Short mmCIF file of C-alpha atoms in Angstrom, two decimals:
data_model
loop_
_atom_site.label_atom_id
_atom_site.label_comp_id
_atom_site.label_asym_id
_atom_site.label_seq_id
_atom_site.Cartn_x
_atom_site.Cartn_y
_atom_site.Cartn_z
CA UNK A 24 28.03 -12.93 -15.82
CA UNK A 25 30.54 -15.44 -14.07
CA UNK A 26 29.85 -13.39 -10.76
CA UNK A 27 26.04 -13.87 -11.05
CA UNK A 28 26.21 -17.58 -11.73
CA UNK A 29 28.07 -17.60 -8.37
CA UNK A 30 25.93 -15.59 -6.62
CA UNK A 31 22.91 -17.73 -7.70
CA UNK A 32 24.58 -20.68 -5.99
CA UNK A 33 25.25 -19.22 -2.69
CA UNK A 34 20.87 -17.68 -2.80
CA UNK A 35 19.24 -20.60 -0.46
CA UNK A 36 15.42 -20.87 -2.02
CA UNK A 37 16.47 -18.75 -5.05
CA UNK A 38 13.54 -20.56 -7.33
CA UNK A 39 11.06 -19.74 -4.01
CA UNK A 40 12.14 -16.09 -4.10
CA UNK A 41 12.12 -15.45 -7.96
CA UNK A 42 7.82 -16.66 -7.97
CA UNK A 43 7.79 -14.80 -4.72
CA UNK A 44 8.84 -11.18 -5.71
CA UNK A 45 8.26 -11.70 -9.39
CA UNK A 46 12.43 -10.57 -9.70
CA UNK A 47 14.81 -12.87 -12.55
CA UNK A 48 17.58 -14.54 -11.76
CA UNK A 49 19.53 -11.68 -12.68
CA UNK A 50 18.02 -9.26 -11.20
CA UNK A 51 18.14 -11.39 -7.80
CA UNK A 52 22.00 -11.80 -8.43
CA UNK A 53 22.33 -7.91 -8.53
CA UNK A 54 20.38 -7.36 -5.39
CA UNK A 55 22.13 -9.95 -3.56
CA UNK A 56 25.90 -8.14 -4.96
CA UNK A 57 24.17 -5.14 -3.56
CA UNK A 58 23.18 -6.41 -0.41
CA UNK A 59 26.99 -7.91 -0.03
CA UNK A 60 28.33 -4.73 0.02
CA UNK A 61 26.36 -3.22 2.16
CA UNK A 62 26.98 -5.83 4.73
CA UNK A 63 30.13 -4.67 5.80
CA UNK A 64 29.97 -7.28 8.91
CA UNK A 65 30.40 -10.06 6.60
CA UNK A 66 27.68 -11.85 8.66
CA UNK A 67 24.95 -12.58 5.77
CA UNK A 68 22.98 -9.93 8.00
CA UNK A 69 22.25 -6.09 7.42
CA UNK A 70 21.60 -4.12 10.37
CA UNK A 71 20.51 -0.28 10.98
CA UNK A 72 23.49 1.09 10.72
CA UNK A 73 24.15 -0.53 6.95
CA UNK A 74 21.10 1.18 6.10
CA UNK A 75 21.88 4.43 7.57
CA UNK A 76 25.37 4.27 5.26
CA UNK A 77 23.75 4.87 2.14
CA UNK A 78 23.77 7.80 1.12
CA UNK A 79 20.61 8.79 -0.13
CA UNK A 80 18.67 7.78 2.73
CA UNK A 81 21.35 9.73 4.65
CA UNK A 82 19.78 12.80 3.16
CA UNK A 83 16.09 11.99 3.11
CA UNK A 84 14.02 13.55 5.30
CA UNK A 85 12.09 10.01 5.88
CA UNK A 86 15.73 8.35 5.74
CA UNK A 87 14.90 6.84 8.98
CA UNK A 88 11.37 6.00 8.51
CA UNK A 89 12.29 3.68 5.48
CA UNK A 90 14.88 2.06 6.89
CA UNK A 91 12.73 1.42 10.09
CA UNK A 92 10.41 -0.34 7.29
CA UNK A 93 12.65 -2.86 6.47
CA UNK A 94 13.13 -3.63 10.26
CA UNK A 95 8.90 -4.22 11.53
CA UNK A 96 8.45 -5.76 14.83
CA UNK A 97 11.94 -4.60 16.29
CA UNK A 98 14.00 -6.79 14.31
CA UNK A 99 17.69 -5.61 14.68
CA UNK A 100 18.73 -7.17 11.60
CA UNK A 101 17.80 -8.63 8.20
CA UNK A 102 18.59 -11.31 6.21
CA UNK A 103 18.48 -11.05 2.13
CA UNK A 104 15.31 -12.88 1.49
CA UNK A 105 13.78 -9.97 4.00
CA UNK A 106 16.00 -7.89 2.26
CA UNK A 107 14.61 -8.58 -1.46
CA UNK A 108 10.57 -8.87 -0.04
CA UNK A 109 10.84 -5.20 0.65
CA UNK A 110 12.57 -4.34 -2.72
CA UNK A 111 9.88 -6.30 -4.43
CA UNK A 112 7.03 -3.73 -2.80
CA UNK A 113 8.97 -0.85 -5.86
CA UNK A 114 8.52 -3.48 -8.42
CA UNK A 115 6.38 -1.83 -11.17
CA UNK A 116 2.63 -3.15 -10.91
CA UNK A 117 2.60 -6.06 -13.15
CA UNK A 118 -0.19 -4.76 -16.22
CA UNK A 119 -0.96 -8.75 -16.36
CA UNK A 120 -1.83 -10.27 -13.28
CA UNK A 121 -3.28 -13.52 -13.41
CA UNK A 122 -7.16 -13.35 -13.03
CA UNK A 123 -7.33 -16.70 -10.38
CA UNK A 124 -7.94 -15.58 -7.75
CA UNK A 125 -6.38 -17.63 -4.95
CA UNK A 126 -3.60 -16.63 -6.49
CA UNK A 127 -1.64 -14.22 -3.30
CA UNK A 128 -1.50 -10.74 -4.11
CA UNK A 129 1.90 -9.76 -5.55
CA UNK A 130 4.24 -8.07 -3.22
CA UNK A 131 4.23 -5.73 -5.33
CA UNK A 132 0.37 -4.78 -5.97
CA UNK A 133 -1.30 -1.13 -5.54
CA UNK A 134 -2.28 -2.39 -1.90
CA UNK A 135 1.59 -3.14 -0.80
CA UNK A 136 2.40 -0.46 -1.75
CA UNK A 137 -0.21 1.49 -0.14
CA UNK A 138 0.78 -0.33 3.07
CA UNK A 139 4.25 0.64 2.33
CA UNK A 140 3.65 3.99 2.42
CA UNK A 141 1.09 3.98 5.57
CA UNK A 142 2.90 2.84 7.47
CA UNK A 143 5.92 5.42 6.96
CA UNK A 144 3.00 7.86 8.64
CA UNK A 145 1.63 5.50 11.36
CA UNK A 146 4.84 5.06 13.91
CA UNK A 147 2.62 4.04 16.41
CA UNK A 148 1.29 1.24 14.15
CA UNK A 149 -2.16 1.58 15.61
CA UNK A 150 -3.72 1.50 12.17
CA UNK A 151 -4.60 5.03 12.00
CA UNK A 152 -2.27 8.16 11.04
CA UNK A 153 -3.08 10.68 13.73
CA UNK A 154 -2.71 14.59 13.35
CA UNK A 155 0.24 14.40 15.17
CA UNK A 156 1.72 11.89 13.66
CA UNK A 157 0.94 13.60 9.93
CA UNK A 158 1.79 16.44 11.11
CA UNK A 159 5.39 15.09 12.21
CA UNK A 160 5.94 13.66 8.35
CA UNK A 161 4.86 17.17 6.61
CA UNK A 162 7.21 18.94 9.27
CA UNK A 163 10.12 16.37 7.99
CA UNK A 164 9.05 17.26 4.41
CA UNK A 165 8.35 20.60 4.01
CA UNK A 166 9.66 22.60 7.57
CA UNK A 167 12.19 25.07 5.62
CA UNK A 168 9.32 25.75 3.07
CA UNK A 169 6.31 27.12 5.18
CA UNK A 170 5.65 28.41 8.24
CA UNK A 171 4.32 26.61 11.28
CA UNK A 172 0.85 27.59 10.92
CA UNK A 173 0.89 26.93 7.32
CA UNK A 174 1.87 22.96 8.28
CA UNK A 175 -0.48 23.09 10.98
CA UNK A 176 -3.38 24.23 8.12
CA UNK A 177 -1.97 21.50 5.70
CA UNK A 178 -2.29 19.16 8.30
CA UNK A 179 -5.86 20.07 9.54
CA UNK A 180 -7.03 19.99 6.13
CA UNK A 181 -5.43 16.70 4.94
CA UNK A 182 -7.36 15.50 8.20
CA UNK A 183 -10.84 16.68 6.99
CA UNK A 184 -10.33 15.62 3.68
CA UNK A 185 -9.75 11.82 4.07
CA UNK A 186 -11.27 11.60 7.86
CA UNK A 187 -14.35 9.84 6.13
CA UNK A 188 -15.48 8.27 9.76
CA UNK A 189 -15.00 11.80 11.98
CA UNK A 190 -12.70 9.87 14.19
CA UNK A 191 -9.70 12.66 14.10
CA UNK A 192 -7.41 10.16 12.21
CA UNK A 193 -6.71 8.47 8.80
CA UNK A 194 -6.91 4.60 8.63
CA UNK A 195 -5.68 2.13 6.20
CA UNK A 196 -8.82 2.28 4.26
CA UNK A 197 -9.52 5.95 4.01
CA UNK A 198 -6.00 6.22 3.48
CA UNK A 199 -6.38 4.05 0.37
CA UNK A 200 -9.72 5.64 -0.60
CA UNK A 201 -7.81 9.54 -0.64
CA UNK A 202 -5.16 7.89 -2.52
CA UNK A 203 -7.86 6.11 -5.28
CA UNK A 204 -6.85 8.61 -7.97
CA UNK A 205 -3.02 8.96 -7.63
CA UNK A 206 -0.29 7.20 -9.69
CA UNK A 207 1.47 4.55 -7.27
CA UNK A 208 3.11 3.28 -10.60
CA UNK A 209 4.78 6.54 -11.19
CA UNK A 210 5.14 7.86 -6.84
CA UNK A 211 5.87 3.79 -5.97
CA UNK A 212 7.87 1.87 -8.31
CA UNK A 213 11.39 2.05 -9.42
CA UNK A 214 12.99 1.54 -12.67
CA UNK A 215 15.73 -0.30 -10.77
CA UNK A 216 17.35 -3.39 -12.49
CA UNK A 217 16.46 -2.60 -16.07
#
C-alpha cells in the first residue's frame, strides 16, 4: 500500500484522470507501477519499442496494430496520462451511466470502443476499411487456417454484408451498424485491476 501512496504523489492531475477514465486511485497507482516498468528509459515516456517488449503483443498477430493505437498522429512516444486514456477504452461499460446528457461520453462507452477497434482495420485512417485493408487483418488472423481464396471469399462477403452504401468499403457507421448485435462487453473490456 506504502508504494501506491507514493505513486499517487508523483501522478500530476491524478483527481483529473480518476473522473476522466472512471479508474480509482488504486487502480491508477497499479497502472502507473506498470507503466514504470515498462519504461526502461527512465524518461517518464514509453516509446514503440516498450510496447513491442511485452510479450503478448509480441505474439499477436495485430501486436503492431495496437501498439500503433496508442501512438495516433505519429507520436513517437507517450506519456502516462496518454498511457491510462487508452487503458480506460477496456474498462467494462459502466451499467449506470448518468442520464445528463452533456455529460462527455465515457472513454470507455460501446462507441470508443467501436472506434478502438476501427481503427485497428483502417491504417489509412480515411474513415473507411477497404477490401484491402480487411483483407490484410483476416490474412494476419487467420493465414495458417484457410486458403487464399477462402480469405479472399471471407473478405468479399464481409464487404457485402456491412457495405450498406455500395461504396466498396466499410465506414465508421456501417461498421457500428454490423457490429449492433455483438458483445463489446465480453470482445472489449478487460477484467484487469480487479
Amino acid at each position: 500500500m506504502g508504494s501506491y501512496l507514493s505513486h499517487a504523489a508523483k501522478i500530476q492531475d491524478l483527481q483529473e484522470i480518476m473522473q476522466e477514465t472512471g479508474f480509482s486511485k488504486a487502480h491508477i497507482c497499479r497502472l502507473y507501477d506498470r507503466f514504470q516498468g515498462l519504461d526502461k528509459s527512465e524518461r517518464g515516456k514509453l516509446s514503440r519499442e516498450d510496447f513491442q517488449r511485452i510479450g503478448e503483443l509480441a505474439v499477436n498477430p495485430l501486436g503492431e496494430r495496437i501498439i500503433n493505437a496508442f501512438f495516433p498522429d505519429g507520436n513517437q512516444t507517450l506519456d502516462f496520462r496518454s498511457f491510462i486514456r487508452v487503458l480506460a477504452c477496456f474498462r467494462p461499460m459502466n451499467k449506470d451511466r448518468s442520464a445528463d446528457p452533456t455529460a462527455p461520453e465515457p472513454i470507455n462507452s460501446r462507441s470508443n470502443k467501436l472506434r478502438f477497434a476501427f481503427q485497428l482495420y483502417d491504417q489509412d485512417r480515411d474513415g473507411k476499411i477497404s477490401r484491402e485493408e480487411l483483407l490484410e487483418v483476416l490474412r494476419m488472423m487467420l493465414e495458417a487456417q484457410v486458403t487464399d481464396d477462402q480469405l479472399e471469399s471471407i473478405t468479399d462477403r464481409t464487404i457485402q454484408e456491412a457495405d450498406l452504401d455500395g461504396d466498396g468499403a466499410i465506414s465508421f457507421e456501417e461498421f457500428r451498424k454490423s457490429l449492433e448485435n455483438v458483445n463489446l462487453e465480453h470482445k472489449m473490456s478487460i477484467r484487469f485491476l480487479q
